[in-house]
XYZ file of C-alpha atoms in Angstrom:
618
model
C 8.434 7.174 -32.897
C 6.796 6.261 -29.688
C 6.651 9.224 -26.969
C 7.742 8.172 -23.475
C 7.077 10.303 -20.409
C 8.921 9.624 -17.166
C 7.424 10.493 -13.672
C 8.997 10.842 -10.475
C 8.020 10.978 -6.821
C 10.957 11.770 -4.346
C 12.093 13.418 -1.224
C 9.386 12.794 1.245
C 8.441 9.134 1.462
C 8.004 6.289 -0.963
C 10.129 7.383 -3.778
C 9.211 5.798 -7.154
C 9.574 6.155 -11.068
C 7.108 5.421 -13.742
C 7.376 4.983 -17.289
C 4.423 5.691 -20.009
C 4.808 5.083 -23.815
C 2.353 6.870 -25.919
C -0.216 7.174 -22.826
C 0.146 3.533 -21.817
C 1.902 2.435 -18.472
C 4.815 0.170 -19.209
C 6.716 0.238 -15.980
C 6.926 1.571 -12.350
C 8.921 0.554 -9.254
C 9.737 2.026 -5.969
C 13.202 2.787 -4.733
C 12.870 0.862 -1.578
C 12.800 -2.541 -3.493
C 16.369 -1.771 -4.840
C 17.689 0.145 -2.086
C 16.632 -2.164 0.559
C 15.594 0.719 2.838
C 11.616 0.714 3.627
C 10.009 3.665 2.423
C 13.012 5.135 1.045
C 12.587 9.261 0.209
C 15.682 9.545 -1.706
C 16.368 10.362 -5.457
C 14.810 6.885 -7.205
C 18.005 6.405 -9.377
C 17.614 2.549 -9.452
C 13.921 2.859 -10.254
C 14.500 5.328 -13.115
C 17.461 2.992 -14.343
C 15.061 0.102 -14.304
C 12.240 1.890 -16.149
C 14.487 2.848 -18.853
C 16.209 -0.433 -19.122
C 12.699 -2.346 -19.260
C 11.807 0.083 -22.306
C 15.203 -0.133 -24.123
C 15.701 3.441 -23.837
C 18.085 6.235 -22.426
C 16.823 9.140 -20.637
C 17.492 11.387 -23.790
C 14.861 9.414 -25.427
C 12.281 10.881 -22.723
C 9.975 13.657 -24.001
C 9.281 14.844 -20.425
C 10.165 14.110 -16.911
C 7.585 15.028 -14.440
C 7.597 15.651 -10.642
C 4.480 14.709 -8.712
C 4.027 17.944 -6.441
C 5.174 21.567 -6.513
C 7.739 22.606 -3.953
C 7.436 26.017 -3.987
C 3.965 25.675 -2.867
C 4.752 23.532 -0.212
C 7.359 25.878 1.331
C 4.586 28.718 1.247
C 2.387 26.226 3.406
C 5.574 25.771 5.691
C 6.053 29.407 6.310
C 2.400 30.290 6.513
C 1.761 27.491 8.762
C 4.916 28.657 11.159
C 3.843 32.253 11.196
C 0.293 31.338 12.019
C 1.193 29.430 14.985
C 4.177 31.785 16.207
C 6.010 31.543 18.439
C 5.148 27.735 18.883
C 6.912 25.593 16.760
C 10.415 27.586 16.760
C 12.264 24.289 17.398
C 10.711 22.730 14.280
C 11.061 25.844 12.296
C 14.798 25.869 13.147
C 15.173 22.241 12.140
C 13.174 22.333 8.780
C 14.394 25.504 7.135
C 18.045 24.655 6.763
C 16.912 21.534 4.865
C 14.549 23.343 2.792
C 16.910 26.334 1.995
C 19.876 24.179 1.060
C 17.851 21.318 -0.720
C 14.147 21.317 -1.173
C 13.368 25.070 -2.248
C 15.890 24.155 -5.165
C 14.351 21.131 -5.860
C 14.302 21.867 -9.621
C 18.142 22.254 -9.797
C 18.638 19.418 -7.371
C 16.405 17.179 -9.690
C 18.747 18.187 -12.641
C 21.783 17.590 -11.244
C 20.627 13.921 -10.226
C 19.354 13.288 -13.378
C 22.350 14.747 -15.318
C 24.602 12.289 -13.228
C 22.411 9.265 -13.924
C 22.495 9.978 -17.744
C 25.735 11.665 -18.504
C 23.554 14.469 -20.172
C 24.757 17.969 -19.414
C 21.814 19.583 -17.190
C 20.840 22.047 -20.150
C 20.247 19.339 -22.635
C 18.003 17.154 -20.289
C 14.536 16.667 -21.558
C 11.950 19.234 -20.321
C 11.190 18.938 -16.511
C 7.516 19.507 -15.445
C 5.765 19.779 -12.124
C 2.243 18.798 -11.030
C 0.512 19.664 -7.936
C 0.274 16.546 -5.467
C -3.454 15.884 -5.283
C -3.519 16.351 -9.122
C -1.059 13.733 -9.595
C -3.149 11.332 -7.014
C -6.327 12.428 -8.852
C -4.384 11.462 -12.414
C -3.439 8.265 -10.862
C -6.679 7.438 -9.893
C -8.820 8.389 -13.010
C -6.469 7.707 -15.951
C -5.786 4.093 -15.558
C -9.300 3.300 -14.375
C -11.986 1.479 -16.532
C -13.964 4.539 -16.419
C -14.955 7.108 -19.265
C -16.307 9.746 -16.561
C -16.001 9.376 -12.947
C -15.962 11.407 -9.500
C -12.824 11.356 -8.093
C -11.836 11.843 -4.461
C -8.084 12.242 -2.937
C -7.791 11.868 0.814
C -4.031 12.010 2.156
C -1.982 13.426 4.982
C -1.230 16.721 3.119
C 0.085 17.737 -0.480
C 0.988 21.204 -1.080
C -2.097 22.474 0.764
C -4.807 20.340 0.019
C -5.772 17.246 2.394
C -9.071 16.331 0.798
C -9.770 17.060 -2.824
C -12.760 16.235 -5.373
C -12.459 16.220 -9.396
C -14.587 15.064 -11.969
C -12.770 12.860 -14.673
C -14.057 13.105 -18.244
C -12.231 11.545 -20.994
C -8.656 12.965 -20.912
C -9.486 15.897 -18.386
C -9.529 16.415 -14.673
C -11.695 19.218 -13.320
C -11.145 20.229 -9.722
C -14.577 20.818 -7.761
C -13.167 21.581 -4.274
C -10.570 20.838 -1.466
C -10.154 20.944 1.974
C -7.064 22.396 3.282
C -4.256 21.666 5.933
C -4.017 21.525 8.629
C -7.660 20.075 8.721
C -6.636 16.283 7.218
C -8.350 13.167 7.941
C -5.082 11.300 6.846
C -3.220 13.319 9.552
C -5.955 12.579 12.121
C -5.566 8.966 11.325
C -1.808 9.030 11.748
C -2.143 10.910 14.973
C -3.746 7.979 16.253
C -1.136 5.622 14.659
C 1.394 7.756 16.684
C -0.759 7.811 19.922
C -1.215 3.980 19.938
C 2.741 3.324 19.357
C 2.981 2.678 15.741
C 5.190 4.407 13.167
C 3.658 7.141 11.154
C 3.241 6.730 7.603
C 3.751 2.860 7.897
C 1.898 1.853 10.675
C -1.473 3.062 9.578
C -2.563 -0.600 8.455
C -1.709 -1.938 11.929
C -4.153 0.591 13.469
C -6.894 -1.161 11.005
C -6.056 -4.384 11.584
C -5.964 -3.831 15.556
C -9.603 -2.183 15.436
C -12.150 -5.352 15.489
C -10.453 -6.374 18.604
C -11.699 -3.049 20.043
C -15.107 -1.546 21.023
C -15.707 2.169 19.810
C -15.699 3.521 23.201
C -14.048 6.790 22.262
C -16.163 7.920 19.309
C -18.045 10.432 21.019
C -14.684 11.747 22.582
C -13.186 12.291 19.248
C -16.266 13.794 17.679
C -16.967 16.037 20.484
C -13.337 17.340 21.073
C -10.980 16.536 18.043
C -13.119 16.635 15.041
C -16.099 19.129 13.953
C -17.603 16.609 11.553
C -20.728 18.367 9.305
C -23.489 16.534 7.727
C -21.827 16.730 4.525
C -18.646 15.045 5.547
C -16.357 18.245 5.465
C -14.655 18.830 8.818
C -12.255 20.763 10.731
C -9.869 19.505 13.444
C -9.234 21.125 16.986
C -5.387 21.988 16.612
C -5.207 22.551 20.420
C -4.931 18.869 20.614
C -2.574 18.264 17.784
C 1.211 18.809 17.669
C 2.018 18.047 13.714
C 1.496 21.689 12.314
C 4.389 23.160 14.451
C 5.937 20.138 16.525
C 8.163 17.152 16.314
C 5.255 14.921 17.391
C 1.959 14.233 15.986
C 0.052 14.971 19.410
C 0.438 16.712 22.643
C -0.179 16.679 26.389
C -3.744 17.892 25.933
C -4.356 15.029 23.455
C -3.041 12.759 26.012
C -5.196 13.974 29.033
C -8.114 13.766 26.790
C -7.334 9.782 26.564
C -6.010 9.124 29.874
C -2.409 8.368 29.258
C 0.567 8.950 27.481
C 1.344 7.721 24.092
C 2.225 3.918 23.997
C 5.769 3.358 23.695
C 6.621 1.201 20.274
C 6.857 -2.411 21.040
C 5.004 -2.017 24.364
C 2.544 -4.291 25.319
C -0.961 -3.588 23.580
C -3.894 -3.343 25.976
C -7.603 -3.213 25.457
C -7.300 0.664 25.485
C -5.229 0.613 22.483
C -7.790 -1.723 20.910
C -10.816 0.558 21.830
C -9.156 3.665 20.444
C -8.026 1.883 17.333
C -11.799 0.751 16.806
C -13.000 4.371 17.579
C -11.015 6.201 15.125
C -11.454 3.523 12.479
C -15.092 4.093 12.925
C -14.762 7.590 12.492
C -12.622 7.668 9.467
C -15.346 5.385 7.899
C -18.021 7.768 8.655
C -16.118 10.595 7.336
C -15.359 8.536 4.181
C -19.094 7.906 3.522
C -20.470 11.142 4.184
C -18.118 12.791 1.808
C -18.885 10.175 -0.818
C -22.479 10.637 -0.617
C -22.013 14.523 -0.912
C -19.593 13.787 -3.933
C -22.388 11.650 -5.612
C -25.036 14.037 -4.934
C -23.063 16.988 -6.302
C -21.632 15.426 -9.420
C -24.055 13.203 -10.536
C -21.673 10.493 -11.416
C -21.970 6.827 -11.258
C -18.351 5.823 -10.520
C -15.848 7.018 -8.101
C -12.060 6.729 -8.127
C -9.861 7.004 -4.931
C -6.239 7.761 -4.491
C -4.396 9.011 -1.408
C -2.879 7.325 1.601
C -6.557 7.197 3.214
C -7.721 5.090 0.136
C -5.586 2.256 1.717
C -8.159 1.765 4.350
C -9.541 -1.096 3.053
C -12.261 -1.582 5.644
C -13.490 2.000 4.757
C -13.254 0.915 1.055
C -15.492 -1.863 1.464
C -17.994 -0.144 3.239
C -18.185 2.506 0.576
C -18.457 -0.259 -1.913
C -21.456 -1.945 -0.049
C -23.259 1.187 1.527
C -22.224 4.058 -0.760
C -24.117 5.673 -3.415
C -21.859 4.820 -6.242
C -22.471 1.764 -8.775
C -18.674 0.849 -8.476
C -15.336 2.133 -7.076
C -11.732 1.938 -8.399
C -8.988 2.460 -6.218
C -5.282 3.224 -7.533
C -3.365 0.425 -5.875
C -0.347 2.362 -5.288
C -2.633 5.035 -3.623
C 0.083 6.748 -1.411
C 3.110 8.965 -2.748
C 4.637 6.034 -5.131
C 1.680 6.225 -7.275
C 2.138 10.000 -7.699
C 4.835 8.975 -10.083
C 2.194 7.364 -12.405
C -0.272 10.452 -11.873
C 2.304 12.699 -12.739
C 3.434 11.072 -16.072
C -0.443 10.486 -17.145
C -1.177 14.009 -16.066
C 1.501 15.506 -18.451
C 0.197 13.139 -21.109
C -3.472 13.875 -20.972
C -3.795 17.294 -19.353
C -0.316 18.852 -20.673
C -0.427 17.457 -24.153
C -4.108 16.972 -24.485
C -3.800 13.484 -25.691
C -6.732 11.216 -25.825
C -6.976 8.138 -23.392
C -6.619 4.968 -25.035
C -9.487 2.264 -24.314
C -8.591 -1.137 -25.919
C -6.224 -2.332 -22.980
C -8.976 -1.316 -20.581
C -11.363 -3.197 -22.735
C -9.567 -6.296 -22.215
C -8.720 -6.059 -18.874
C -10.244 -4.177 -15.642
C -8.204 -1.144 -15.980
C -4.754 0.045 -17.445
C -2.602 -1.128 -14.307
C -1.871 -4.648 -15.494
C -2.365 -6.114 -12.292
C 0.082 -3.855 -10.752
C 2.752 -6.139 -12.141
C 4.985 -3.417 -13.505
C 8.561 -4.295 -11.918
C 11.485 -6.290 -12.981
C 11.207 -10.031 -13.931
C 13.864 -12.381 -14.039
C 14.927 -15.152 -16.314
C 15.452 -18.702 -15.639
C 19.367 -18.051 -16.498
C 19.494 -15.282 -13.876
C 17.929 -17.364 -11.201
C 19.986 -20.312 -11.854
C 23.283 -18.458 -11.880
C 22.594 -16.856 -8.485
C 21.326 -20.380 -6.875
C 24.603 -21.948 -8.303
C 26.482 -19.061 -6.869
C 25.493 -19.545 -3.340
C 25.636 -23.387 -3.742
C 21.887 -23.786 -3.196
C 20.069 -27.148 -4.012
C 17.102 -26.947 -6.434
C 15.103 -28.600 -8.846
C 13.749 -27.496 -11.862
C 10.647 -28.717 -13.049
C 8.002 -28.243 -15.849
C 5.076 -26.083 -15.210
C 2.696 -28.950 -14.716
C 4.811 -30.510 -12.137
C 5.936 -27.145 -10.337
C 2.022 -26.280 -9.846
C 1.316 -30.006 -8.602
C 4.222 -30.406 -6.023
C 3.546 -26.593 -4.731
C -0.214 -27.675 -4.020
C 0.919 -30.558 -2.417
C 3.058 -29.259 0.022
C 0.243 -26.133 0.428
C -1.966 -29.037 1.452
C 0.582 -30.295 3.808
C 0.471 -27.054 5.731
C 3.792 -26.064 4.286
C 4.869 -22.318 3.954
C 6.251 -21.147 0.641
C 7.785 -18.170 -0.734
C 6.477 -17.521 -4.165
C 8.485 -15.623 -6.621
C 6.949 -15.379 -10.220
C 7.105 -12.814 -12.987
C 7.084 -9.367 -12.702
C 7.201 -7.343 -9.236
C 4.146 -5.625 -7.976
C 3.971 -1.786 -7.740
C 2.350 -0.275 -4.509
C 2.338 -1.558 -0.907
C 0.809 -5.027 -1.229
C 2.084 -8.332 -2.458
C -0.328 -9.683 -5.153
C 1.086 -12.882 -6.366
C 4.320 -11.867 -7.860
C 6.400 -11.765 -4.578
C 4.167 -13.499 -2.012
C 4.487 -15.693 0.884
C 1.807 -18.372 0.605
C -0.009 -20.876 2.718
C -3.184 -22.973 3.480
C -5.979 -20.589 4.382
C -7.920 -23.836 5.761
C -5.022 -24.322 8.503
C -5.948 -23.296 12.106
C -2.332 -22.479 12.948
C -1.267 -20.849 9.568
C -1.652 -17.141 10.992
C 0.761 -17.779 14.042
C 3.082 -19.622 12.166
C 3.409 -17.063 9.425
C 3.235 -13.914 12.043
C 5.823 -15.237 14.456
C 7.920 -17.738 12.448
C 7.919 -16.143 9.150
C 7.239 -12.610 9.183
C 8.389 -12.204 13.078
C 5.807 -9.523 13.569
C 2.622 -8.961 16.182
C 0.313 -11.619 16.524
C -2.832 -9.741 15.895
C -1.770 -8.919 12.200
C -4.488 -10.798 9.729
C -3.758 -12.204 6.495
C -5.496 -11.808 3.156
C -7.057 -14.474 1.337
C -5.757 -14.804 -2.715
C -8.750 -16.369 -4.615
C -9.872 -17.339 -8.090
C -11.826 -14.183 -9.325
C -14.677 -16.536 -10.558
C -15.059 -18.163 -7.014
C -15.196 -15.201 -4.853
C -18.798 -14.970 -4.389
C -18.991 -18.660 -3.053
C -16.835 -17.628 -0.205
C -17.180 -14.064 0.439
C -20.094 -11.558 0.551
C -18.743 -9.937 -2.371
C -19.441 -9.649 -6.115
C -16.990 -8.437 -8.948
C -13.002 -7.997 -8.805
C -10.891 -7.073 -6.179
C -7.292 -7.450 -7.743
C -5.348 -5.302 -5.293
C -6.354 -6.395 -1.695
C -8.365 -3.009 -1.170
C -11.752 -4.112 -0.295
C -12.435 -5.971 2.919
C -15.653 -8.093 2.511
C -17.382 -10.358 5.151
C -16.859 -14.134 4.810
C -20.136 -15.914 3.640
C -22.354 -16.640 6.691
C -22.517 -20.699 5.408
C -18.540 -20.469 5.483
C -18.446 -19.288 9.283
C -18.226 -21.128 12.490
C -20.432 -20.306 15.083
C -18.690 -19.122 18.486
C -19.669 -20.765 21.717
C -21.422 -18.639 24.496
C -18.447 -18.539 26.409
C -16.111 -17.487 23.311
C -18.687 -14.636 22.473
C -17.761 -12.859 25.817
C -13.916 -12.827 25.126
C -12.252 -9.371 24.474
C -9.224 -8.099 22.874
C -6.575 -10.327 21.745
C -8.035 -13.511 23.439
C -10.463 -13.692 20.487
C -7.143 -14.321 18.139
C -7.095 -18.272 18.567
C -10.955 -18.907 18.025
C -11.262 -20.161 14.360
C -14.148 -18.251 12.904
C -14.600 -20.162 9.433
C -13.614 -22.879 7.142
C -10.780 -20.756 6.292
C -9.562 -19.345 9.592
C -6.101 -18.107 8.553
C -7.714 -15.360 6.611
C -10.411 -14.535 8.689
C -10.305 -11.563 10.818
C -12.251 -11.544 14.546
C -14.762 -9.852 12.942
C -15.425 -12.459 10.174
C -13.884 -9.855 7.619
C -11.248 -10.519 5.050
C -9.148 -8.427 2.987
C -9.761 -9.828 -0.619
C -7.697 -10.192 -3.572
C -8.966 -11.716 -6.618
C -6.810 -13.309 -9.214
C -7.406 -13.179 -12.978
C -6.119 -15.160 -15.755
C -5.573 -11.784 -17.914
C -3.070 -10.274 -15.355
C -1.597 -13.423 -13.409
C -1.988 -16.661 -15.100
C 0.554 -18.405 -13.311
C -0.891 -17.890 -9.911
C -4.670 -18.565 -11.118
C -2.915 -22.028 -12.476
C -1.588 -22.555 -9.197
C -5.111 -21.793 -7.359
C -6.731 -24.071 -10.165
C -4.501 -26.765 -9.105
C -4.870 -26.459 -5.325
C -8.811 -26.313 -5.716
C -8.746 -29.502 -7.904
C -6.730 -31.337 -5.007
C -8.588 -29.702 -1.991
C -11.575 -28.200 -3.225
C -10.461 -24.898 -1.918
C -9.896 -21.967 -4.725
C -8.074 -19.708 -2.271
C -4.808 -19.519 -0.374
C -3.189 -17.305 2.470
C -1.356 -14.467 0.750
C 1.258 -12.387 2.435
C 4.186 -10.040 1.277
C 7.507 -11.847 0.772
C 9.587 -10.085 3.471
C 10.479 -9.814 7.048
C 9.386 -7.274 9.217
C 10.821 -3.981 8.469
C 12.161 -5.204 5.172
C 10.786 -4.047 1.735
C 9.218 -6.885 -0.396
C 11.884 -8.765 -2.048
C 12.941 -7.778 -5.750
C 15.485 -10.021 -6.854
C 16.201 -13.841 -6.495
C 18.964 -13.045 -4.161
C 16.636 -10.913 -1.947
C 14.172 -13.712 -2.065
C 16.694 -16.547 -1.225
C 18.030 -14.724 1.880
C 14.630 -13.892 3.240
C 13.588 -17.599 2.845
C 16.714 -18.718 4.660
C 16.273 -16.244 7.367
C 12.922 -17.594 8.089
C 11.102 -20.805 8.668
C 9.438 -20.856 5.247
C 9.617 -24.590 4.155
C 9.959 -24.107 0.307
C 10.782 -21.448 -2.139
C 9.646 -21.009 -5.876
C 11.620 -19.060 -8.106
C 9.867 -18.972 -11.056
C 10.278 -22.985 -12.084
C 12.838 -23.746 -9.515
C 11.735 -25.475 -6.386
C 13.987 -25.245 -3.242
C 13.702 -27.052 -0.056
C 14.970 -25.637 2.827
C 16.074 -28.977 4.399
C 18.374 -29.482 1.626
C 20.188 -26.142 1.674
C 23.755 -25.536 2.682
C 24.329 -23.875 6.091
C 23.333 -19.997 5.951
C 25.417 -17.833 7.728
C 24.370 -14.227 8.346
C 26.833 -11.444 8.050
C 24.885 -9.327 10.328
C 21.448 -9.756 12.174
C 18.722 -8.789 9.949
C 16.848 -7.334 12.845
C 19.862 -4.766 13.134
C 19.744 -4.200 9.357
C 15.909 -3.181 9.384
C 14.114 -0.762 11.370
C 11.133 -2.313 12.866
C 8.108 -1.016 11.148
């Protein structure tokens, strides 16, 4: 009989569930994709139900249920922090403690009750419930699915129970902790403090700060290093907590922080100025320097050739790109769901390999780059399900054969049409990887602004990523090897770039935006970089075939790829989500598997509510 282990992350942000069978990951999904509430922190009921349905089992068939951190240790940190900073933070303390006493302190009981309600199994008869530590979950999610037999592992995030940075050695089916940096000294929280200060939302706007950085100059690096961060040569650090409010307050930064940078925090949605761009560039430079120094130290101490990364900071793909090119490791592997959602995977794998001492299986990893299956771990929908929904709303569509759908889509892309692409299993993690994507022609000079302003309804400065055939990546970018999860930024090759005029080089900030930088301007950022995603026939043969068809027609083996959603909305999950998003925006065509839908042929779309009220802007 196969053995199943269910991993759960919940109650903080990005709730998720993951299911493994005999140590092999078979499904994973975030609750936000079902609830349509971005970063949904609630009990992941729908995600668990999906994982069980996909495996055709019931909860009673699961051997263990594993939660991704230890609430009692987290409560200990909360109490010790408030005591250390007393009497400051009393208001925050009085808001937090009732929630902990009512819910989180008795999380084991809460989990059992929710699992019992979901399954109909009495609490006393539920499968065994285990708890991993937060950074143990991150480390397990980074190492066990990786292609390495042994590697160093580095986890960097906001905070788990106590750890904010941790280093491990992975070997076979074991993870051995080496050392950690503890709260309140946190690279993730430092970056989030600047996210907050520049007017973006903490825990979701960090990637905006990273995207804004190339428009600025690193004017504040010395200010940060002299006042906020005591950075040692080995990469370890301490924060000067006199400037931060997150340990005890309701905000990330305080008045002393604002005085240091000469102004209060930017209000959300206020105009972005050169100052915010310079601040973004400065904290990005500092973050990259910390990551590089830490990596050099870890390499020196462990002697490992390979490095695995997880934790929210591992989603900083600019830092990852520098680490790959300039760092001491032969190769790096990054968990695509590096944030808390990925903790569900790590918790399940940790129970299998560490708690049960079961060996890792290598055949899958030998055939593929890793054991994540391209991160295509979510639901997929049959032609019958798609047709049934389209007929129910009176949609007009063509159902085409494989060759014909690829040919028609390639033609429409060549005509600068924007297409919603919905195919196969939904991706796990924050990035759309060709399962639930909006795609366009990267050669188009107008594609970035069309997608930002007419499709995504988001800030004009936000860059888009190229999705490229894996065997053509080095012809277009200064990069060799795979980057299947859109987690590496690399420069566009010089022979594909367009030289700027002397006048254009003098431009500052957002004025740089509309200057075409290369033969693929829609995916070339202002610093000639691009966030790469390579497509592999082993994990996504359908999208590889589309790129192949487009290349045969145009000579270009890549497209623009962005997530299939509007601003503030989770990535679409169902055909209904996709059609609704399609009709709300100025997309030209929608592809649902082999169904091609032309916007101009659709019946009038009546919204019950304005989607801008439905979703909180991120």
